[in-house]
Amino acid sequence: GENVEQHPSTLSVQEGDSAVIKCTYSDSASNYFPWYKQELGKRPQLIIDIRSNVGEKKDQRIAVTLNKTAKHFSLHITETQPEDSAVYFCAASASGYSTLTFGKGTMLLVSP
Amino acid sequence: DAGVIQSPRHEVTEMGQEVTLRCKPISGHNSLFWYRQTMMRGLELLIYFNNNVPIDDSGMPEDRFSAKMPNASFSTLKIQPSEPRDSAVYFCASSLIDGYTFGSGTRLTVV
């Protein structure tokens, strides 16, 4: 089955800096890669996703990149703000009716 | 839409007791997932239903865990008997094709 590795497990940045979280996956059939943000005590919420037919997608301060050859994808957050502090999860699946396999999560702390 | 609704939000029970967690998926979504979240193991898929039929229950820890989806708008996850190591946050999620929507979760504490 699919295996998703996520790094780093914790990341501390100063407000205004950029943050990058990286994930690798094992199943070459995977073609859907969402990212979830989970604030303390809350549910995971989808913040951005990318499919294998594109290499990059941006939404305001958030961007995801995908390298299918190397089987890795990354989340980039620019101009970080304290409210970006949360746990971020990457995931992968073969689109359609396949389940998501999640990475172990990255705790991002943005200091004012 | 009210989103995925789970109940109860918190459950504290004694070891050996039966626990039932409930989930109402988003109307129109045809897939439903039960996940367990712990610090040590992260988000683990327990079971997955498609069109009310269990498709993959390989993540269910043992026979003490069971799940049902009697119709498109309701699912239960039952633990009988419960043990302290079952303490975790249990999330239900639903989807149509991609991109899960999670419920608020049930924080289960077994003492």
Coordinates of C-alpha atoms in Angstrom, one line a residue:
Chain A
G1 CA 0.0 0.0 0.0
E2 CA 0.9 3.7 -0.1
N3 CA 3.4 5.1 2.4
V4 CA 3.7 8.8 3.0
E5 CA 6.7 10.3 4.8
Q6 CA 6.6 13.9 6.0
H7 CA 9.4 16.2 7.2
P8 CA 10.1 18.0 9.4
S9 CA 8.0 16.9 12.3
T10 CA 8.3 20.4 13.9
L11 CA 9.1 23.7 12.3
S12 CA 9.6 27.1 14.1
V13 CA 9.8 30.3 12.1
Q14 CA 9.6 34.0 12.7
E15 CA 6.6 35.9 11.5
G16 CA 7.1 37.0 7.9
D17 CA 9.5 34.2 7.1
S18 CA 8.6 31.4 4.7
A19 CA 7.9 27.8 5.7
V20 CA 8.4 24.7 3.6
I21 CA 7.1 21.2 4.5
K22 CA 8.1 18.2 2.4
C23 CA 6.5 14.8 1.7
T24 CA 7.4 11.7 -0.3
Y25 CA 5.1 8.9 -1.4
S26 CA 5.7 5.4 -2.5
D27 CA 2.9 4.4 -4.8
S28 CA 3.4 5.6 -8.4
A29 CA -0.4 5.2 -9.0
S30 CA -1.1 8.1 -6.6
N31 CA -2.3 11.1 -8.4
Y32 CA -4.1 13.3 -5.8
F33 CA -2.2 15.2 -3.1
P34 CA -4.1 17.3 -0.6
W35 CA -2.8 19.3 2.4
Y36 CA -4.7 19.6 5.6
K37 CA -4.3 22.1 8.5
Q38 CA -5.3 21.1 12.0
E39 CA -5.5 23.8 14.7
L40 CA -5.3 22.7 18.3
G41 CA -8.4 20.8 19.3
K42 CA -10.0 21.2 15.9
R43 CA -10.7 19.0 12.9
P44 CA -8.3 18.7 10.0
Q45 CA -9.3 21.1 7.2
L46 CA -8.4 20.9 3.5
I47 CA -6.3 24.0 2.6
I48 CA -5.0 23.1 -0.9
D49 CA -4.6 20.1 -3.1
I50 CA -2.9 19.2 -6.3
R51 CA -3.4 16.6 -9.0
S52 CA -0.7 14.8 -10.9
N53 CA -1.4 16.6 -14.2
V54 CA 0.0 19.9 -12.8
G55 CA 3.4 20.7 -11.2
E56 CA 2.4 23.7 -9.1
K57 CA -0.6 25.4 -7.6
K58 CA -0.9 28.6 -5.7
D59 CA -3.6 30.1 -3.5
Q60 CA -2.6 33.5 -2.0
R61 CA 0.3 32.8 0.5
I62 CA 0.1 29.0 0.0
A63 CA 1.6 27.0 -2.8
V64 CA 2.1 23.3 -3.5
T65 CA 4.7 21.7 -5.8
L66 CA 4.7 18.2 -7.1
N67 CA 7.6 16.2 -8.7
K68 CA 6.1 12.9 -9.9
T69 CA 9.4 11.6 -11.1
A70 CA 10.9 11.9 -7.6
K71 CA 7.6 11.1 -5.9
H72 CA 7.7 14.1 -3.7
F73 CA 5.5 17.2 -3.1
S74 CA 5.9 20.2 -0.9
L75 CA 3.8 22.9 0.8
H76 CA 5.2 26.5 0.8
I77 CA 3.8 29.2 3.0
T78 CA 5.1 32.7 2.4
E79 CA 4.8 35.7 4.8
T80 CA 3.9 33.5 7.7
Q81 CA 1.6 34.8 10.4
P82 CA 0.9 33.6 13.9
E83 CA -2.5 32.2 12.8
D84 CA -0.6 29.9 10.5
S85 CA 0.5 28.0 13.6
A86 CA -1.0 24.5 13.4
V87 CA -0.2 20.9 12.5
Y88 CA -0.1 20.4 8.7
F89 CA -0.7 17.0 7.1
C90 CA 0.1 15.9 3.6
A91 CA -1.7 13.0 2.1
A92 CA -1.8 10.9 -1.1
S93 CA -4.3 8.7 -3.0
A94 CA -5.1 7.3 -6.3
S95 CA -8.0 9.6 -7.3
G96 CA -11.5 8.2 -7.6
Y97 CA -12.4 5.8 -4.9
S98 CA -9.1 5.3 -3.1
T99 CA -8.5 6.2 0.5
L100 CA -6.1 8.9 1.6
T101 CA -2.8 7.9 3.3
F102 CA -1.6 10.7 5.6
G103 CA 1.8 11.8 6.6
K104 CA 2.6 12.0 10.4
G105 CA 2.2 15.8 10.4
T106 CA 4.3 18.9 10.9
M107 CA 3.8 21.2 13.8
L108 CA 4.4 24.7 12.5
L109 CA 5.0 27.4 15.1
V110 CA 5.1 31.0 13.9
S111 CA 6.5 33.4 16.5
P112 CA 5.5 37.1 16.4
Chain B
D1 CA -24.9 22.1 4.8
A2 CA -23.9 21.6 8.4
G3 CA -20.9 19.5 7.5
V4 CA -20.0 16.1 8.9
I5 CA -21.7 15.8 12.3
Q6 CA -20.2 13.6 15.0
S7 CA -21.5 12.8 18.5
P8 CA -20.7 12.8 21.2
R9 CA -17.8 15.4 21.3
H10 CA -16.3 13.9 24.4
E11 CA -16.8 10.5 26.0
V12 CA -15.3 9.2 29.2
T13 CA -15.9 5.6 30.0
E14 CA -14.6 2.9 32.2
M15 CA -12.6 0.0 30.9
G16 CA -14.8 -2.8 29.8
Q17 CA -17.8 -0.7 28.9
E18 CA -19.3 -0.4 25.4
V19 CA -18.8 2.8 23.5
T20 CA -20.7 3.9 20.4
L21 CA -19.6 6.8 18.3
R22 CA -21.9 8.3 15.7
C23 CA -21.5 10.1 12.4
K24 CA -23.7 11.9 9.9
P25 CA -21.9 12.5 6.6
I26 CA -22.6 15.4 4.2
S27 CA -25.6 14.8 2.2
G28 CA -24.7 13.5 -1.3
H29 CA -21.3 12.2 -0.3
N30 CA -20.9 8.5 -1.1
S31 CA -17.8 7.7 0.9
L32 CA -17.4 7.6 4.6
F33 CA -14.2 7.1 6.6
W34 CA -13.4 6.5 10.3
Y35 CA -10.0 7.6 11.4
R36 CA -8.3 7.4 14.8
Q37 CA -5.8 10.1 15.8
T38 CA -3.1 9.7 18.5
M39 CA 0.2 11.5 19.1
M40 CA 2.1 8.3 18.5
R41 CA 0.4 7.0 15.4
G42 CA -1.0 10.1 13.8
L43 CA -4.1 9.6 11.6
E44 CA -5.0 6.0 11.1
L45 CA -7.7 4.8 8.8
L46 CA -10.0 2.3 10.6
I47 CA -12.6 1.6 8.0
Y48 CA -14.0 2.9 4.7
F49 CA -17.5 2.7 3.3
N50 CA -18.6 3.4 -0.2
N51 CA -22.3 3.6 -1.0
N52 CA -22.9 2.2 2.5
V53 CA -20.9 -0.9 1.9
P54 CA -17.7 -1.5 3.9
I55 CA -14.8 -1.6 1.4
D56 CA -11.7 -1.8 3.6
D57 CA -11.7 -2.6 7.3
S58 CA -8.1 -3.7 7.4
G59 CA -7.3 -0.8 9.8
M60 CA -9.8 -2.0 12.5
P61 CA -7.5 -2.9 15.4
E62 CA -9.2 -6.1 16.5
D63 CA -12.6 -7.7 17.0
R64 CA -13.5 -5.3 19.7
F65 CA -14.1 -2.7 17.0
S66 CA -17.1 -2.8 14.7
A67 CA -18.6 -0.3 12.3
K68 CA -21.9 -0.1 10.5
M69 CA -23.5 2.2 7.9
P70 CA -27.2 1.2 7.8
N71 CA -28.0 4.1 5.4
A72 CA -26.4 7.0 3.5
S73 CA -26.9 9.4 6.3
F74 CA -25.6 7.5 9.4
S75 CA -22.7 5.4 10.6
T76 CA -21.6 4.1 13.9
L77 CA -18.3 2.9 15.3
K78 CA -18.6 0.6 18.3
I79 CA -15.9 -0.5 20.7
Q80 CA -16.8 -3.4 23.0
P81 CA -15.2 -3.9 25.5
S82 CA -13.3 -0.7 25.6
E83 CA -9.7 -0.5 26.9
P84 CA -7.5 2.4 28.1
R85 CA -5.3 2.0 24.9
D86 CA -8.4 2.9 22.8
S87 CA -8.2 6.5 24.2
A88 CA -7.8 8.8 21.2
V89 CA -9.7 11.2 19.0
Y90 CA -11.9 9.5 16.5
F91 CA -12.8 11.4 13.3
C92 CA -15.4 10.6 10.8
A93 CA -14.9 12.1 7.3
S94 CA -17.0 12.0 4.1
S95 CA -16.2 12.7 0.5
L96 CA -17.8 12.5 -3.0
I97 CA -14.6 11.8 -5.0
D98 CA -11.6 13.5 -3.5
G99 CA -10.9 15.8 -0.6
Y100 CA -12.4 14.6 2.6
T101 CA -14.4 16.8 4.9
F102 CA -13.8 15.8 8.5
G103 CA -16.2 16.0 11.4
S104 CA -15.2 17.7 14.7
G105 CA -14.2 14.4 16.2
T106 CA -15.0 12.4 19.4
R107 CA -12.4 12.6 22.1
L108 CA -12.6 9.2 23.8
T109 CA -11.0 8.6 27.2
V110 CA -11.1 5.1 28.7
V111 CA -10.2 5.0 32.4

